[in-house]
Coordinates of C-alpha atoms in Angstrom, one line a residue:
M1 CA 38.8 88.2 7.6
H2 CA 40.3 86.0 5.0
D3 CA 40.1 82.6 6.6
L4 CA 39.2 80.8 3.5
Q5 CA 42.0 82.1 1.3
D6 CA 42.9 79.5 -1.4
R7 CA 39.8 77.6 -0.8
V8 CA 37.2 76.7 -3.6
A9 CA 33.7 76.6 -3.0
I10 CA 30.6 75.5 -5.1
V11 CA 27.3 77.1 -4.0
T12 CA 24.3 75.6 -5.8
G13 CA 21.3 77.9 -6.6
S14 CA 23.5 81.0 -5.8
S15 CA 22.3 83.5 -8.3
R16 CA 19.7 84.9 -5.9
G17 CA 18.3 84.8 -2.3
I18 CA 20.1 82.9 0.3
G19 CA 22.5 81.2 -2.2
R20 CA 23.8 84.6 -3.4
A21 CA 24.4 85.9 0.1
I22 CA 26.3 82.6 0.8
A23 CA 28.4 83.0 -2.4
L24 CA 29.3 86.7 -1.4
E25 CA 30.0 85.7 2.3
L26 CA 32.5 83.0 1.2
A27 CA 34.1 85.1 -1.4
S28 CA 34.5 88.0 1.2
R29 CA 36.4 85.4 3.3
G30 CA 38.8 84.8 0.4
A31 CA 37.3 81.7 -1.3
A32 CA 37.1 81.3 -5.0
V33 CA 33.2 80.7 -5.8
V34 CA 31.5 78.7 -8.4
V35 CA 28.1 80.3 -8.7
N36 CA 25.7 77.6 -9.9
Y37 CA 22.3 78.5 -11.4
A38 CA 19.4 76.8 -13.3
G39 CA 18.0 79.3 -15.5
N40 CA 18.8 83.0 -14.5
A41 CA 22.2 83.7 -16.3
A42 CA 21.9 87.5 -15.9
A43 CA 21.5 87.1 -12.0
A44 CA 24.5 84.7 -11.8
A45 CA 26.6 87.0 -13.8
E46 CA 25.8 89.8 -11.4
V47 CA 26.8 87.9 -8.4
V48 CA 30.2 86.9 -10.2
A49 CA 30.7 90.6 -11.1
L50 CA 30.3 91.7 -7.5
I51 CA 32.7 89.1 -6.3
A52 CA 35.2 90.1 -9.1
G53 CA 34.6 93.9 -8.3
A54 CA 35.6 93.2 -4.7
G55 CA 38.9 91.5 -5.8
G56 CA 37.7 88.0 -5.6
R57 CA 37.6 85.0 -8.0
A58 CA 34.4 83.4 -9.4
I59 CA 32.7 81.9 -12.3
A60 CA 29.0 81.1 -13.1
V61 CA 28.1 77.6 -14.2
Q62 CA 24.6 76.6 -15.3
A63 CA 23.7 73.1 -14.3
D64 CA 20.4 71.3 -13.4
I65 CA 21.6 69.6 -10.2
R66 CA 18.6 67.2 -10.3
V67 CA 20.5 65.3 -13.1
A68 CA 23.6 63.3 -12.0
A69 CA 25.4 63.9 -15.1
E70 CA 24.9 67.8 -14.8
A71 CA 26.1 67.7 -11.2
K72 CA 29.1 65.8 -12.4
R73 CA 29.8 68.5 -15.0
L74 CA 29.3 71.4 -12.5
V75 CA 32.2 69.8 -10.4
A76 CA 34.3 69.1 -13.6
E77 CA 34.0 72.8 -14.5
A78 CA 34.9 73.8 -10.9
L79 CA 38.0 71.7 -11.1
E80 CA 39.0 73.0 -14.6
A81 CA 38.7 76.6 -13.4
F82 CA 40.2 76.2 -9.9
D83 CA 42.1 72.9 -9.8
T84 CA 40.1 71.7 -6.6
V85 CA 36.9 71.9 -4.6
D86 CA 37.1 72.4 -0.7
I87 CA 33.4 73.5 0.1
L88 CA 30.1 72.4 -1.2
V89 CA 27.0 74.3 -0.2
N90 CA 23.9 72.5 -1.2
N91 CA 21.4 75.3 -1.3
A92 CA 19.4 75.0 -4.5
G93 CA 15.8 74.4 -3.6
I94 CA 12.2 75.1 -4.8
A95 CA 8.9 75.1 -3.2
R96 CA 5.6 73.9 -4.8
D97 CA 3.3 74.4 -1.8
K98 CA -0.2 72.9 -1.8
L99 CA -2.3 71.0 0.7
L100 CA -1.7 67.1 0.3
M101 CA -5.1 66.4 -1.1
R102 CA -4.4 68.9 -4.0
M103 CA -0.6 68.0 -4.5
S104 CA 0.2 66.3 -7.7
E105 CA 2.7 63.6 -8.1
E106 CA 4.6 66.2 -10.2
D107 CA 4.6 68.8 -7.3
W108 CA 6.1 66.1 -5.1
D109 CA 8.8 64.8 -7.6
Q110 CA 10.0 68.3 -8.5
V111 CA 10.7 69.4 -4.9
L112 CA 12.2 66.1 -3.9
N113 CA 14.3 65.9 -7.0
T114 CA 15.6 69.5 -6.5
N115 CA 15.9 69.8 -2.8
L116 CA 17.1 66.4 -1.9
K117 CA 18.2 64.4 -4.9
G118 CA 20.1 67.4 -6.0
A119 CA 22.2 67.5 -2.8
F120 CA 22.9 63.7 -3.2
N121 CA 24.0 64.2 -6.8
C122 CA 26.4 67.1 -5.8
I123 CA 27.9 65.3 -2.8
K124 CA 28.5 62.2 -4.9
A125 CA 30.1 64.3 -7.6
V126 CA 32.4 66.1 -5.3
Q127 CA 33.3 63.5 -2.8
R128 CA 36.1 61.8 -4.6
T129 CA 38.1 65.1 -4.8
M130 CA 37.5 65.7 -1.2
L131 CA 38.4 62.0 -0.2
R132 CA 41.7 62.4 -2.1
K133 CA 42.5 65.6 -0.3
R134 CA 41.5 64.1 3.0
S135 CA 39.6 67.3 3.8
G136 CA 36.4 69.2 2.8
R137 CA 33.3 70.9 4.1
I138 CA 29.7 70.0 2.9
I139 CA 27.1 72.3 4.1
N140 CA 23.4 71.6 3.4
I141 CA 20.7 74.2 3.5
G142 CA 17.7 72.8 5.1
S143 CA 14.7 74.5 6.8
V144 CA 13.0 74.5 10.1
V145 CA 10.0 73.2 8.3
G146 CA 12.1 69.9 7.9
L147 CA 12.1 69.7 11.8
I148 CA 8.6 70.9 12.7
G149 CA 6.5 70.5 9.5
N150 CA 4.1 73.0 7.9
A151 CA 0.7 72.5 6.6
G152 CA 0.7 72.9 2.9
Q153 CA 4.3 71.8 2.4
A154 CA 4.4 68.1 2.8
N155 CA 6.8 67.8 -0.2
Y156 CA 9.1 70.5 1.1
A157 CA 9.1 69.4 4.7
A158 CA 9.8 65.7 3.5
A159 CA 12.7 66.9 1.3
K160 CA 14.3 69.2 4.0
A161 CA 13.8 66.4 6.7
G162 CA 15.6 64.0 4.2
L163 CA 18.5 66.3 4.1
V164 CA 18.9 66.0 7.8
G165 CA 19.2 62.3 7.4
L166 CA 21.4 62.6 4.5
T167 CA 23.8 65.1 6.4
K168 CA 24.0 62.6 9.4
A169 CA 24.7 59.6 7.3
V170 CA 27.4 61.2 5.0
A171 CA 28.9 62.8 8.2
R172 CA 29.5 59.3 9.5
E173 CA 30.7 58.0 6.2
L174 CA 33.3 60.8 5.5
G175 CA 34.3 61.8 8.9
S176 CA 37.4 59.5 9.0
R177 CA 38.7 61.6 6.0
H178 CA 38.4 64.9 7.8
I179 CA 35.3 66.0 5.7
T180 CA 32.6 67.6 7.7
V181 CA 29.0 67.5 6.8
N182 CA 26.6 70.0 8.3
L183 CA 23.2 71.4 8.0
V184 CA 21.8 75.0 8.4
A185 CA 18.0 75.2 8.8
P186 CA 16.7 78.7 8.3
G187 CA 13.3 79.9 9.5
Y188 CA 11.5 82.6 7.5
V189 CA 14.0 84.6 5.5
E190 CA 13.4 87.8 3.6
T191 CA 13.9 86.8 0.0
D192 CA 12.0 86.9 -3.3
M193 CA 10.5 83.6 -2.2
T194 CA 8.9 85.1 0.7
A195 CA 8.1 88.4 -1.0
D196 CA 5.2 86.7 -2.7
L197 CA 3.5 85.8 0.5
P198 CA 0.3 87.7 1.5
P199 CA 1.1 90.4 4.2
E200 CA -1.1 88.8 6.8
L201 CA 0.8 85.5 6.4
L202 CA 4.0 87.3 6.8
Q203 CA 2.8 89.0 9.9
K204 CA 1.8 85.6 11.4
A205 CA 5.2 84.4 10.5
V206 CA 7.0 87.2 12.3
E207 CA 4.7 86.5 15.4
M208 CA 6.0 83.0 15.6
V209 CA 9.6 84.2 15.9
P210 CA 10.8 85.2 19.5
L211 CA 13.4 87.7 18.1
G212 CA 10.3 89.3 16.3
R213 CA 11.7 89.7 12.7
L214 CA 12.3 87.7 9.6
A215 CA 15.9 86.5 9.0
Q216 CA 17.9 88.4 6.3
P217 CA 20.0 86.1 3.9
Q218 CA 23.3 87.4 5.5
D219 CA 22.1 85.8 8.9
V220 CA 22.2 82.4 7.2
A221 CA 25.4 83.1 5.2
G222 CA 27.3 83.9 8.3
V223 CA 26.6 80.6 9.9
V224 CA 27.5 78.8 6.5
G225 CA 30.9 80.8 6.6
F226 CA 31.6 79.6 10.1
F227 CA 30.9 76.0 9.1
A228 CA 33.2 76.3 5.9
S229 CA 36.0 77.7 8.2
D230 CA 38.7 76.0 10.3
A231 CA 36.9 77.2 13.5
A232 CA 34.2 74.5 12.7
A233 CA 36.8 71.7 12.1
Y234 CA 35.4 69.6 15.1
L235 CA 31.8 69.9 14.2
T236 CA 30.1 67.3 12.0
G237 CA 26.6 65.9 11.7
Q238 CA 25.1 69.0 13.2
V239 CA 21.8 70.8 12.5
V240 CA 21.8 74.5 13.3
C241 CA 18.6 76.4 13.2
V242 CA 18.9 80.1 12.0
D243 CA 15.3 80.9 12.9
G244 CA 15.2 83.5 15.6
G245 CA 14.1 80.9 18.0
M246 CA 11.1 79.8 16.0
A247 CA 11.7 76.1 16.2
M248 CA 13.0 75.7 19.8

């Protein structure tokens, strides 16, 4: 299936985990992919090599999306390499989990700046190109935690809930130019972020999921691929939980 042939996608935080799976999924559908990373150059290069090895086009771009100028540079490098940007996936995210009483101001700021402000910076940087083309796909990666909350994740839940509001507001602003803005909210996904959780916590997480398993990164990537495609042209402002039924 090459339904994204001749499209160009930026995927933030795509050197590993869900972002890596999304980059590979979009590339498998024919898109040229800008693999954005914050620090792990080797992991980003590996994703680029996998895409190139399968006959696709990709570049890696280091940029700290918390900084507006860096987000602008990310988009500028994408335009320089591929002439346009059709798809933006705001996936970059971090967690600094602590109970609120122990959470420092820095724990709060780092998570909000990466997970929420980073998405704002990237949308702002890319929107002019999409407005000029009168088309585009913006897909934000949220979390079911942003919808139902989770003890010890006040910063993360607030940032991901903020992404829901950002998604809907921007969907209303950009809809008349055929730019769709949607959010995919994963539940627990098997990545290196969850690999560090104690086994009893993971077991508890699985018990909360009606489908009885954690998500694989590909489960999330497939839904992102759908939102990026023409099949989703009439969907905007939507929140889709990819969580095995956890948050219903």
